[in-house]
Coordinates of C-alpha atoms and ligand atoms in Angstrom, one line a residue:
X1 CA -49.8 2.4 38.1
X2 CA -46.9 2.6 35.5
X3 CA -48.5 0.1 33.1
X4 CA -47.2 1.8 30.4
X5 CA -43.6 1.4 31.9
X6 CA -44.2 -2.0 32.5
X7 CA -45.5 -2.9 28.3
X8 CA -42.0 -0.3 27.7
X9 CA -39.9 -2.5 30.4
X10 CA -41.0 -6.1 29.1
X11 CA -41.9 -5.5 25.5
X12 CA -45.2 -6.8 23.7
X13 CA -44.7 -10.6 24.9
X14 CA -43.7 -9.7 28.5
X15 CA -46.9 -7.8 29.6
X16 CA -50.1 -9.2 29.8
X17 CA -53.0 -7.5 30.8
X18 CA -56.2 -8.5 33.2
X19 CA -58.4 -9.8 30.7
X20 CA -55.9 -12.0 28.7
X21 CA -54.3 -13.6 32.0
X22 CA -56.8 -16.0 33.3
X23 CA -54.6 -19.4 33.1
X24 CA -52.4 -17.7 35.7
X25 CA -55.2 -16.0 38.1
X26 CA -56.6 -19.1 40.1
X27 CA -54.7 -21.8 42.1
X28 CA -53.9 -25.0 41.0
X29 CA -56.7 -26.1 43.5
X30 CA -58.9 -23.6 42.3
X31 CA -59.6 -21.8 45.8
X32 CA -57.6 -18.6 45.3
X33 CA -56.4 -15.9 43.1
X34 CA -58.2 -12.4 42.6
X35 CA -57.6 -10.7 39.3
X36 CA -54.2 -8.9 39.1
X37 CA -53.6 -6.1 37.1
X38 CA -51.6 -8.2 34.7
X39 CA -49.0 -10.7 34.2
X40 CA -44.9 -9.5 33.9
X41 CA -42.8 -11.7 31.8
X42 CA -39.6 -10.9 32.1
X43 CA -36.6 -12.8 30.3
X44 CA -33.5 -11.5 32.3
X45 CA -32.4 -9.9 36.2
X46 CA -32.6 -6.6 34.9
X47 CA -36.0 -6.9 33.7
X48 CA -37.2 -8.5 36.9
X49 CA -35.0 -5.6 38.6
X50 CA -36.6 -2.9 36.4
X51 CA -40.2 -4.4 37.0
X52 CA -39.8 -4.3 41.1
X53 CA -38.7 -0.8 40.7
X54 CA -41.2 0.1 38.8
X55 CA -44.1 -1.7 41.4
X56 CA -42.3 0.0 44.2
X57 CA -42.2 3.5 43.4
X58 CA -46.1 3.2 42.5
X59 CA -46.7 1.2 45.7
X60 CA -48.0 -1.6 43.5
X61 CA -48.2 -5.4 45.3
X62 CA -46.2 -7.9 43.3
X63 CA -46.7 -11.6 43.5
X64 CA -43.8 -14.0 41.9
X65 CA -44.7 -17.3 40.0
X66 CA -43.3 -20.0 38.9
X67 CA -45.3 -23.2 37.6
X68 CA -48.6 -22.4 39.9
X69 CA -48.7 -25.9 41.3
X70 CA -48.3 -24.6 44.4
X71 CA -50.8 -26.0 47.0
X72 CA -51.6 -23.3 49.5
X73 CA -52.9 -20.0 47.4
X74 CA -49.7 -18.3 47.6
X75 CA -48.8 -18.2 43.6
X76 CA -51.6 -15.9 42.8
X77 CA -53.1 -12.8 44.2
X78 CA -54.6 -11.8 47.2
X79 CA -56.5 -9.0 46.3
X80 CA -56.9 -7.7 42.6
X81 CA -55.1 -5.1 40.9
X82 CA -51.5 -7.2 42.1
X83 CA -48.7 -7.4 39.7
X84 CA -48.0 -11.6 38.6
X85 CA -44.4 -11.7 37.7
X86 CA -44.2 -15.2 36.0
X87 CA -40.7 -16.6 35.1
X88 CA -41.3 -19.0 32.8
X89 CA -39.6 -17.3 30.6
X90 CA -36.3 -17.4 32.5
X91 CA -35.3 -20.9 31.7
X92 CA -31.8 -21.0 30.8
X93 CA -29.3 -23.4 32.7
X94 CA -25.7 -23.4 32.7
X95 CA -23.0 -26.0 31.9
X96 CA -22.9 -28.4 34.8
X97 CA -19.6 -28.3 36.9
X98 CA -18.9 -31.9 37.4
X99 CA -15.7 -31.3 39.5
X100 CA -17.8 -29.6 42.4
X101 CA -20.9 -30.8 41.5
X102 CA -23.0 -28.0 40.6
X103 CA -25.2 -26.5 38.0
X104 CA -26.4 -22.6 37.9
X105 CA -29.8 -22.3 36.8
X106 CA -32.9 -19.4 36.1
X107 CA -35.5 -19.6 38.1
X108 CA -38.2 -20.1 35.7
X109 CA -36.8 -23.5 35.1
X110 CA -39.2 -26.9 35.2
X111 CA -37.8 -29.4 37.7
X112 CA -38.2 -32.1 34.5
X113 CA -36.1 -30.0 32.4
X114 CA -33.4 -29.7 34.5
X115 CA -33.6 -33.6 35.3
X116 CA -33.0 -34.1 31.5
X117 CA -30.8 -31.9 30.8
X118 CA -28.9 -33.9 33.2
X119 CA -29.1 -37.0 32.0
X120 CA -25.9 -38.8 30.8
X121 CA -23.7 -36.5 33.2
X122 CA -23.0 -38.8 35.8
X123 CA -24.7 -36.5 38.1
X124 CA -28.9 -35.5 39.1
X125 CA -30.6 -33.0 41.2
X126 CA -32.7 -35.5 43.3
X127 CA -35.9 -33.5 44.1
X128 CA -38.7 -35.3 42.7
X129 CA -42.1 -34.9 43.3
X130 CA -45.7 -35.4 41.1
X131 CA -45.7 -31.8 39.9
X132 CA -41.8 -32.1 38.3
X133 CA -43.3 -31.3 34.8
X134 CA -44.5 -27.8 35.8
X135 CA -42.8 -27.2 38.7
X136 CA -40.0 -24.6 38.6
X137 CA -37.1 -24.1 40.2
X138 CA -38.4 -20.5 41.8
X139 CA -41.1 -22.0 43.2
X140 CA -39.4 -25.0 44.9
X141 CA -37.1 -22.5 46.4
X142 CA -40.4 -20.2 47.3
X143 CA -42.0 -23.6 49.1
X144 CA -38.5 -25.3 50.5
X145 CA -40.6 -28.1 48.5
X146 CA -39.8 -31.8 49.6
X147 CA -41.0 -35.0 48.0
X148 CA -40.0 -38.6 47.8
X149 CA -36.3 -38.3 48.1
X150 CA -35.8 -35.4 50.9
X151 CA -35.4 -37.4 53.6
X152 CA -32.3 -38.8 51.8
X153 CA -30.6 -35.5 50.6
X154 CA -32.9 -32.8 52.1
X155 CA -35.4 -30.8 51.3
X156 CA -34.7 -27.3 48.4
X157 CA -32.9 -25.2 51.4
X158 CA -30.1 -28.3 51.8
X159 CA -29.6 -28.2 47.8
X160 CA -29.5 -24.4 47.1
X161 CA -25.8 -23.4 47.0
X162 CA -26.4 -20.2 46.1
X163 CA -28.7 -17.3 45.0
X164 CA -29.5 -14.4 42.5
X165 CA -32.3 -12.6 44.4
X166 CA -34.2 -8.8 43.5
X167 CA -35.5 -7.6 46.4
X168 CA -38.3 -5.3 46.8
X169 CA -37.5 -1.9 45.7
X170 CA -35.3 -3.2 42.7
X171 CA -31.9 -4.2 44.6
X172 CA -30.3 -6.7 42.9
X173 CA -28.5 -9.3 45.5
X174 CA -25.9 -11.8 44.3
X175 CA -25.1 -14.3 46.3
X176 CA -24.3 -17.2 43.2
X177 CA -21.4 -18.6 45.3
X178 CA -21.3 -22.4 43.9
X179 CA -19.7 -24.1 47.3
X180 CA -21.0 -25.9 50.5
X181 CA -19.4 -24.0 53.0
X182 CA -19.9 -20.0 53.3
X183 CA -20.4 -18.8 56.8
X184 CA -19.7 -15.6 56.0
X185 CA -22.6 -13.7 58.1
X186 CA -26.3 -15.2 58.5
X187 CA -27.7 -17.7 55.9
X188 CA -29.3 -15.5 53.7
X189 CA -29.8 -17.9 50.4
X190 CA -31.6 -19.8 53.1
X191 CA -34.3 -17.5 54.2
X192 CA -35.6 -17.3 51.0
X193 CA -36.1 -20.7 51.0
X194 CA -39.6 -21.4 51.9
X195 CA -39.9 -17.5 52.2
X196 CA -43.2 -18.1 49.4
X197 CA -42.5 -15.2 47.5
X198 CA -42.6 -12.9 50.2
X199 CA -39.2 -11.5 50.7
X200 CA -37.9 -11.3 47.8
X201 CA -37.5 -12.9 43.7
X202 CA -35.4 -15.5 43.3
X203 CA -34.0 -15.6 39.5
X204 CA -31.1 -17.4 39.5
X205 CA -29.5 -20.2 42.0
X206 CA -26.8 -22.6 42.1
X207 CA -27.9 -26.0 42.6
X208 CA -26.1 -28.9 44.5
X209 CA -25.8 -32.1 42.5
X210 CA -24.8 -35.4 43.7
X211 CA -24.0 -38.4 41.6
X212 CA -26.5 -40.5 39.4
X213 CA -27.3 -44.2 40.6
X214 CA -25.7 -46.2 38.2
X215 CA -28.5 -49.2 39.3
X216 CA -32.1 -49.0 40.6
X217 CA -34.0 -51.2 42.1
X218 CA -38.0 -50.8 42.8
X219 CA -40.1 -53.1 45.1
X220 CA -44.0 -52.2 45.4
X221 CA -45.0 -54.0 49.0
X222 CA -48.4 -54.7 50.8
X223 CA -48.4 -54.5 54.3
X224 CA -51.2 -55.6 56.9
X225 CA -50.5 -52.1 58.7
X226 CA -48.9 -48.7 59.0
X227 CA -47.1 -50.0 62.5
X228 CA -45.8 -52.4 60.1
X229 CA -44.6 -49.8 57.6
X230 CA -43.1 -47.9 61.0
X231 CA -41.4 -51.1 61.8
X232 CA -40.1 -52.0 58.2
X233 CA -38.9 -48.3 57.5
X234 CA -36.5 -48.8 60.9
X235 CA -35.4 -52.2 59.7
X236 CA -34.8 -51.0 55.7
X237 CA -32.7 -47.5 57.4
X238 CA -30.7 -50.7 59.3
X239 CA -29.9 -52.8 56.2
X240 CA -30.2 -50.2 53.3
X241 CA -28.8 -47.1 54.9
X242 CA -27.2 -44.9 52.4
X243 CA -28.9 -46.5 49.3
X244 CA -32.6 -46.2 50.3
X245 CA -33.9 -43.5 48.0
X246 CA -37.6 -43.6 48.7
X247 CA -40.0 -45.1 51.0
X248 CA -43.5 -43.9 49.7
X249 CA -46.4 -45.0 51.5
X250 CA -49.9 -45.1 50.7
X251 CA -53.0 -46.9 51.5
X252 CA -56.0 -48.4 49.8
X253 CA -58.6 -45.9 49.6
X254 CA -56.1 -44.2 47.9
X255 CA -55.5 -46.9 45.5
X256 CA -59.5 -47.0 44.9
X257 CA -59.4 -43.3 44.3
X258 CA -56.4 -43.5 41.6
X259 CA -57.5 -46.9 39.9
X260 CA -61.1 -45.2 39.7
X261 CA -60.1 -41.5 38.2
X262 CA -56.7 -42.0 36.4
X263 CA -56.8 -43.8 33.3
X264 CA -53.4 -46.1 32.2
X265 CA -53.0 -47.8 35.8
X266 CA -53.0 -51.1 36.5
X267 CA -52.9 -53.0 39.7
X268 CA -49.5 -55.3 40.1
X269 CA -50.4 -57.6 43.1
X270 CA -52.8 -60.5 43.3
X271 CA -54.6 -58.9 46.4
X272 CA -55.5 -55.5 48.0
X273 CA -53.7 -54.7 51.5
X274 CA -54.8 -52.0 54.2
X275 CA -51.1 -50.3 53.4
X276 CA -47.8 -49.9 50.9
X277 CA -44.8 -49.4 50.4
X278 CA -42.6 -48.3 47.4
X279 CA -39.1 -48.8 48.4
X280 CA -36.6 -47.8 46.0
X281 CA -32.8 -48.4 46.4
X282 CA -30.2 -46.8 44.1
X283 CA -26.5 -47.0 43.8
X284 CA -23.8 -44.9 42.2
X285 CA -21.9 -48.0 41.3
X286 CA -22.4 -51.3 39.7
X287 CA -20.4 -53.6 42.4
X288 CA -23.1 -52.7 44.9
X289 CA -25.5 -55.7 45.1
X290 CA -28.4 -53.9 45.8
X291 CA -30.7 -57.2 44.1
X292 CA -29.2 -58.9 47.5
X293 CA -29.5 -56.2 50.0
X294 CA -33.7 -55.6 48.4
X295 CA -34.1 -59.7 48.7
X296 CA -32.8 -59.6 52.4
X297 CA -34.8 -57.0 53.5
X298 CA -37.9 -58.5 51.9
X299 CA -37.1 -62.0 53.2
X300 CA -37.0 -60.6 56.5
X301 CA -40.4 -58.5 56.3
X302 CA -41.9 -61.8 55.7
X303 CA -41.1 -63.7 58.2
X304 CA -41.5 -61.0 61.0
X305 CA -45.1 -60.7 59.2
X306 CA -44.4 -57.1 58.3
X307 CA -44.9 -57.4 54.3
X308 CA -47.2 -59.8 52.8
X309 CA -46.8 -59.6 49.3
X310 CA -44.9 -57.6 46.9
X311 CA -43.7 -57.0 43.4
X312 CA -40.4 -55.8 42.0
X313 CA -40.2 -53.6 38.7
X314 CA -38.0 -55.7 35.9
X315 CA -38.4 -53.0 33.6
X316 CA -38.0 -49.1 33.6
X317 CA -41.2 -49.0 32.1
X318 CA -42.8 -51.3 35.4
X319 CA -41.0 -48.4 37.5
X320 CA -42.2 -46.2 35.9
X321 CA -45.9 -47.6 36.6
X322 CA -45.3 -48.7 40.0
X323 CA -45.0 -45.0 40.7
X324 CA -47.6 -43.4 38.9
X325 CA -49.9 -45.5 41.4
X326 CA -48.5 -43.5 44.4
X327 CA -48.1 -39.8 42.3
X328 CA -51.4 -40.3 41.0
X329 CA -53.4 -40.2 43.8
X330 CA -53.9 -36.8 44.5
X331 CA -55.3 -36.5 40.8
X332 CA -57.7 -39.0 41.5
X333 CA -58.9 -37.2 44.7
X334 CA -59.3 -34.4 43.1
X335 CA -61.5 -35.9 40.3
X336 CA -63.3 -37.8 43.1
X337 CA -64.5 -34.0 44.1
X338 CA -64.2 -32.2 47.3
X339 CA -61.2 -32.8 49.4
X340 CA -59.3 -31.7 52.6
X341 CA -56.2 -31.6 52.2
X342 CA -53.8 -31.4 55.1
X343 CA -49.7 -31.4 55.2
X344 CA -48.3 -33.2 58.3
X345 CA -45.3 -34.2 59.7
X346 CA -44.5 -36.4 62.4
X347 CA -41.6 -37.9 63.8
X348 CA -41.3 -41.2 61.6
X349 CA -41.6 -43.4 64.7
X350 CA -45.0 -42.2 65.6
X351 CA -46.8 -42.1 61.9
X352 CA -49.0 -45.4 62.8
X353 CA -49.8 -43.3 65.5
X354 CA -50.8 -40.3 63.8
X355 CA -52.8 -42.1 61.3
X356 CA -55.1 -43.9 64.5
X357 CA -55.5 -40.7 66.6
X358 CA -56.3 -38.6 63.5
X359 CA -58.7 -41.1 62.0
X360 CA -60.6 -41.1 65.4
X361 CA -61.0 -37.3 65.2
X362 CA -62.0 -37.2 61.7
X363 CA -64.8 -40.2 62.3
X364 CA -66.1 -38.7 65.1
X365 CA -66.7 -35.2 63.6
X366 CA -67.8 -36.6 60.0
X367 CA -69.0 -40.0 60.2
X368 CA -67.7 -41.7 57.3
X369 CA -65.6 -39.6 55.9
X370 CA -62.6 -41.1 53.8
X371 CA -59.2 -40.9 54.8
X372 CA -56.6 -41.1 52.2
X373 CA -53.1 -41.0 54.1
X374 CA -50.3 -41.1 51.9
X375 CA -46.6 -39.8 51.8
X376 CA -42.9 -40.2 53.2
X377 CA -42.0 -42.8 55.3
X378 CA -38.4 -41.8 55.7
X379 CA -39.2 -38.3 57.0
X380 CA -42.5 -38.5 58.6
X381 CA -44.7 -36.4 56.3
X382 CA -47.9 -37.4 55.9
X383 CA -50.4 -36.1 53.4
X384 CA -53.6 -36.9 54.8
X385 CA -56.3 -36.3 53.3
X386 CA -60.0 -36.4 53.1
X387 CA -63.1 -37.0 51.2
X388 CA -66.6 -37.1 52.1
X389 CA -68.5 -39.8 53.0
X390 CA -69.7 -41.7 49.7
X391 CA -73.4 -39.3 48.8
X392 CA -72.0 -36.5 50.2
X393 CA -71.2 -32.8 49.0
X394 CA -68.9 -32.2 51.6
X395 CA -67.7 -32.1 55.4
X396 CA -70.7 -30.7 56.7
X397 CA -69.1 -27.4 57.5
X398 CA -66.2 -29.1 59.9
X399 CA -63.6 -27.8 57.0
X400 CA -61.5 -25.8 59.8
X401 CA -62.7 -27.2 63.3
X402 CA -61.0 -31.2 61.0
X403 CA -58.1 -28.7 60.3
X404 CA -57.3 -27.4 63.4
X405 CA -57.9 -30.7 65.7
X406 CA -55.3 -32.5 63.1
X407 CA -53.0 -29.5 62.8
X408 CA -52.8 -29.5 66.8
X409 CA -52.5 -33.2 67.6
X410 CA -49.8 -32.6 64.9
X411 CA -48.2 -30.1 67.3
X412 CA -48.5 -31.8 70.3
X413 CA -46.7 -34.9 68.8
X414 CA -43.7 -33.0 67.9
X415 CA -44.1 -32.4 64.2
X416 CA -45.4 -29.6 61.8
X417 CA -49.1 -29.2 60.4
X418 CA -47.1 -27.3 56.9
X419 CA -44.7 -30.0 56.5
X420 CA -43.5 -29.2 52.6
X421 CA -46.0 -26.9 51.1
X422 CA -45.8 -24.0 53.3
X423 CA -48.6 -21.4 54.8
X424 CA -49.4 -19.8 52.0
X425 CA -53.0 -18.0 51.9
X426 CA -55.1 -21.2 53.5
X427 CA -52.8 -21.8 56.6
X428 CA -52.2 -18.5 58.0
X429 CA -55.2 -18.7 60.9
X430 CA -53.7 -22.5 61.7
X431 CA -50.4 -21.1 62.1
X432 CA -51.8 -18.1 64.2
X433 CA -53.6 -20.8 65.8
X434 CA -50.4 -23.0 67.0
X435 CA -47.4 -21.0 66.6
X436 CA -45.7 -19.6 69.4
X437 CA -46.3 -16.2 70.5
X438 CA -42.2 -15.7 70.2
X439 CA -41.9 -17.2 66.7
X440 CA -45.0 -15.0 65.4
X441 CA -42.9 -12.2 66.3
X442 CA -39.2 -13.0 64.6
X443 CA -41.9 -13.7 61.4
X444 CA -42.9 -10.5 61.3
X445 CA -39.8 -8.9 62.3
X446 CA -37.7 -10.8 59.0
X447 CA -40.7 -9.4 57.2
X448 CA -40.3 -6.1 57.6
X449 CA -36.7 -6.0 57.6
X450 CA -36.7 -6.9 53.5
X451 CA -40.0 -5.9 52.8
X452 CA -41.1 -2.6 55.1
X453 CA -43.4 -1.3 52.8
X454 CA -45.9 -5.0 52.4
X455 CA -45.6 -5.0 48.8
X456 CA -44.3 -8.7 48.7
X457 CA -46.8 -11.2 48.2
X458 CA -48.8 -9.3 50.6
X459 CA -51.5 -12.1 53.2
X460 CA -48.7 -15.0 52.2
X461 CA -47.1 -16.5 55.3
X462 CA -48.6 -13.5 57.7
X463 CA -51.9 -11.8 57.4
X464 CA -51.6 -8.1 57.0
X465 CA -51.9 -6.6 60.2
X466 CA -49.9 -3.0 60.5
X467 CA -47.4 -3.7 58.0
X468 CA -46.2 -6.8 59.9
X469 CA -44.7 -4.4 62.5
X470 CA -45.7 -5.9 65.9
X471 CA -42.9 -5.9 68.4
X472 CA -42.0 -9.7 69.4
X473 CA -44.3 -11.3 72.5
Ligands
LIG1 C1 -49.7 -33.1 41.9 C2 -48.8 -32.3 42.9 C3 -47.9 -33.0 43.6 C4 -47.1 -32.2 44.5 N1 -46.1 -32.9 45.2 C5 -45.3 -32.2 46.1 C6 -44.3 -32.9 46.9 O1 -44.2 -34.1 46.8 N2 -43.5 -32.1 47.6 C7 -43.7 -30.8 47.7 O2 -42.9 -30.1 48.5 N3 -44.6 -30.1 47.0 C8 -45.4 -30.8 46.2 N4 -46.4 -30.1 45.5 C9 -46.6 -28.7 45.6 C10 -45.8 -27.8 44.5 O3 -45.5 -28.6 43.4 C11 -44.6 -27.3 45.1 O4 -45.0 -26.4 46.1 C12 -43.7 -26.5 44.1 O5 -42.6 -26.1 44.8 C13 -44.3 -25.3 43.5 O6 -43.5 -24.9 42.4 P1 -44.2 -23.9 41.3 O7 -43.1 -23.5 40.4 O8 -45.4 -24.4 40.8 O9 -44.4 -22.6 42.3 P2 -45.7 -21.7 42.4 O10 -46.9 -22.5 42.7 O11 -45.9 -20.8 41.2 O12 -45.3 -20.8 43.6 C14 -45.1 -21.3 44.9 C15 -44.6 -20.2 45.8 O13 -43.3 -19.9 45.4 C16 -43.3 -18.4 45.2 N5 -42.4 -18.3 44.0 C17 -42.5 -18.8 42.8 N6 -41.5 -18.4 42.0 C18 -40.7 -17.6 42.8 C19 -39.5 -16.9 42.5 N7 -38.9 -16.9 41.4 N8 -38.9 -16.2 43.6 C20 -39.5 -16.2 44.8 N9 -40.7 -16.8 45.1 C21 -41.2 -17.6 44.1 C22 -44.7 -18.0 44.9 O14 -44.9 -16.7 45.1 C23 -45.4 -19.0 45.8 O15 -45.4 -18.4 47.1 C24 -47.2 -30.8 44.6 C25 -48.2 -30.2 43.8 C26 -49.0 -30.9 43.0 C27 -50.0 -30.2 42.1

């Protein structure tokens, strides 16, 4: 391998070797990542173009990273002797264009960043999720990541205008067109979204923006039940419609977990609840009395029994802690110890649903086991996941048999079991598992269309079985 070319290519600070490069070997949960040969740094497209050149010619397997928050082993290597090409040090952005509203960006970019850099525009780039002060802008393209807002103005692929991308052997593609309509051909800036690394580098994009809300208001509610969070979500899309920015649910276990791990909470309400709900409402303009439109809908969870208490934030600083107790909780389940964690989605409608049937499958295959269900109301994604049963070590060996009974009844209700964080490494069987034998197939075949040779995050999205060259079934 042309390490020497590499150290020439990237200069002292952009090559890292094997034995310095620990903090970017291992997951973020600490269940993948074999040592790679080193770590590439580069600070521009050529770089990143001279670097996949490089890799190819000497057959060498490259794996791109962004912030390494990602939650499925895809950010780090498979096997060892892989090239990491980290962009954090791509991190420029552009001026905003305000008329069109749009904003070019690197791809080594934190989420936060960008969200200040932002501020006082008049306009925001509304992905938000708990990992926005390490995420990057790469990697939520590499995941098509979600969170709190998507099901009000979609997930990455709906706000990625355009695309800078290197593909495998060096080819530099520009695709940086700034507008919302371009059907000129497929949607190529979309198949790299949620593509994990595995088609291709992203290092530049143009990002959709849409205007700031002027006005915010939060409401943290308690609930008797998640049909009554189903119910209250259909009744809040009927009165709140286009201002409804976030409908977070949790439950209390995950409450227990957060208050008992993460220091700097506190609880708001007088009494615990089985669910809740953080509603947020925005507004791009003061005459909107979103105050009124937040008491109505509250007034009218009351008396249908749906909510029975609540608090609303008077402050941004109470906002601010009224969502750390939701964006916390998978901090304090990880400091509780082992976990399972598992992505769903489900239609919204049939959440309550989910939550019953799952909770009976997990029971009767760990007796006891904790089930912390949390995520977004508005688009039916539910992050549910477990914990052993208080004075145990773990799930008595059900780890995959929990994983697959959840991931099918998943399936068979009409939703996805990798709802936002993608396949990765850890969800290839599942999706061998449950995908159809057709869709397998077109997987393959987009794979070895841009990447023939396997050099691309090789074992992300599809195990590697003869170069990904299976005919479709
Ligand atoms: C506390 C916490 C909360 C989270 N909440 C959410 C949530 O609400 N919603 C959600 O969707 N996700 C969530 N995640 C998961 C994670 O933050 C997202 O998957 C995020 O998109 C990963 O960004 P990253 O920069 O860390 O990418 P990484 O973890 O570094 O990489 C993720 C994938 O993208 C690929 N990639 C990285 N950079 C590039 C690039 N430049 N070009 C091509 N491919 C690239 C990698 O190869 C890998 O396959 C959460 C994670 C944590 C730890």
């Amino acid at each position: 391998m042309p390490e020497g070319q590499l150290a020439a290519i990237l200069g002292p600070k952009g090559w890292i070797r094997t034995d310095d490069s620990a903090p970017w070997s291992r997951d973020w949960l600490e269940r993948h990542g074999e040592p790679p040969l080193g770590v590439a740094c580069p600070t521009s497209t050529d770089d990143v173009a001279q670097v996949m050149a490089a890799c190819f010619r000497a057959q060498v397997p490259v794996v791109p990273q962004g912030g390494n928050t990602g939650l499925c082993g895809a950010s780090v290597a498979g096997k060892a002797g892989a090239v990491i090409l980290n962009l954090s040090r791509m991190a420029g952005i552009g001026v905003p264009d305000l008329a069109g509203g749009s904003v070019m960006v690197e791809a080594g970019l934190v989420l936060a960043r960008l969200h200040d850099a932002l501020e006082g525009t008049g306009q925001m780039f509304p992905l938000h999720l708990g990992a926005e002060g390490s995420a990057q802008i790469g990697g939520l393209i590499g995941t098509n990541a979600g969170g709190s807002q998507a099901f009000r103005y979609g997930m990455m692929a709906e706000l990625v205008l355009g695309l800078e991308v290197v593909l495998p052997d060096g080819t530099i593609w520009n695709g940086l067109r700034g507008v919302q309509k371009d059907n000129a051909g497929y949607q190529l800036r979309k198949l790299f979204c949620g593509a994990e690394g595995t088609l291709g580098v992203v290092t530049r994009a143009v990002l959709r923006l849409h205007p700031a809300p002027r006005q915010r208001v939060t409401a943290l509610l308690a609930l008797p039940s998640f049909d009554a969070a189903v119910t209250f979500g259909t009744a809040a899309r009927a009165e709140a419609g286009e201002f409804l920015q976030a409908m977070e649910f949790f439950s209390d276990p995950g409450v227990d977990l957060a208050l008992r791990h993460v220091t700097g909470l506190v609880w708001p309400l007088e009494s615990r609840a089985p669910v809740y709900l953080l509603v947020e409402l925005g507004a791009g303009s003061d005459c909107v009395p979103l105050d009124a439109i937040l008491a109505a809908l509250l007034e009218q969870g009351m008396e249908r029994g749906l909510v029975l208490d609540g608090t609303l934030a008077a402050s941004g600083a109470q906002r601010a802690a009224l969502w750390r107790l939701r964006e916390d909780q998978p901090e304090g389940q990880r400091l509780e110890g082992p976990q399972l964690k598992h992505d769903i989605s489900v239609p919204p409608a049939r959440i309550a649903e989910f939550v019953a049937r799952g909770a009976e499958l997990c029971e009767a295959a760990v007796p006891g086991v904790r089930i912390n269900p949390f995520g977004h109301l508005g688009d039916g994604n539910i992050h549910y996941n477990l914990t052993p049963p208080p004075g145990q070590a773990g799930f008595g060996g059900q780890d995959g048999d929990l994983a697959l009974a959840l991931a099918a009844l998943a399936s068979e209700m009409g939703g996805s079991f990798a709802a936002e964080h993608g396949l990765g490494r850890s969800k290839i069987a599942l999706a061998d598992a449950l995908r159809p034998a057709a869709e397998r197939g077109l997987h393959r075949r987009i794979k070895a269309a841009f990447d023939p040779a396997g050099l691309m995050n090789p074992g992300v999205i599809l195990a590697e079985v003869d170069k990904y060259n299976l005919p479709i079934a």
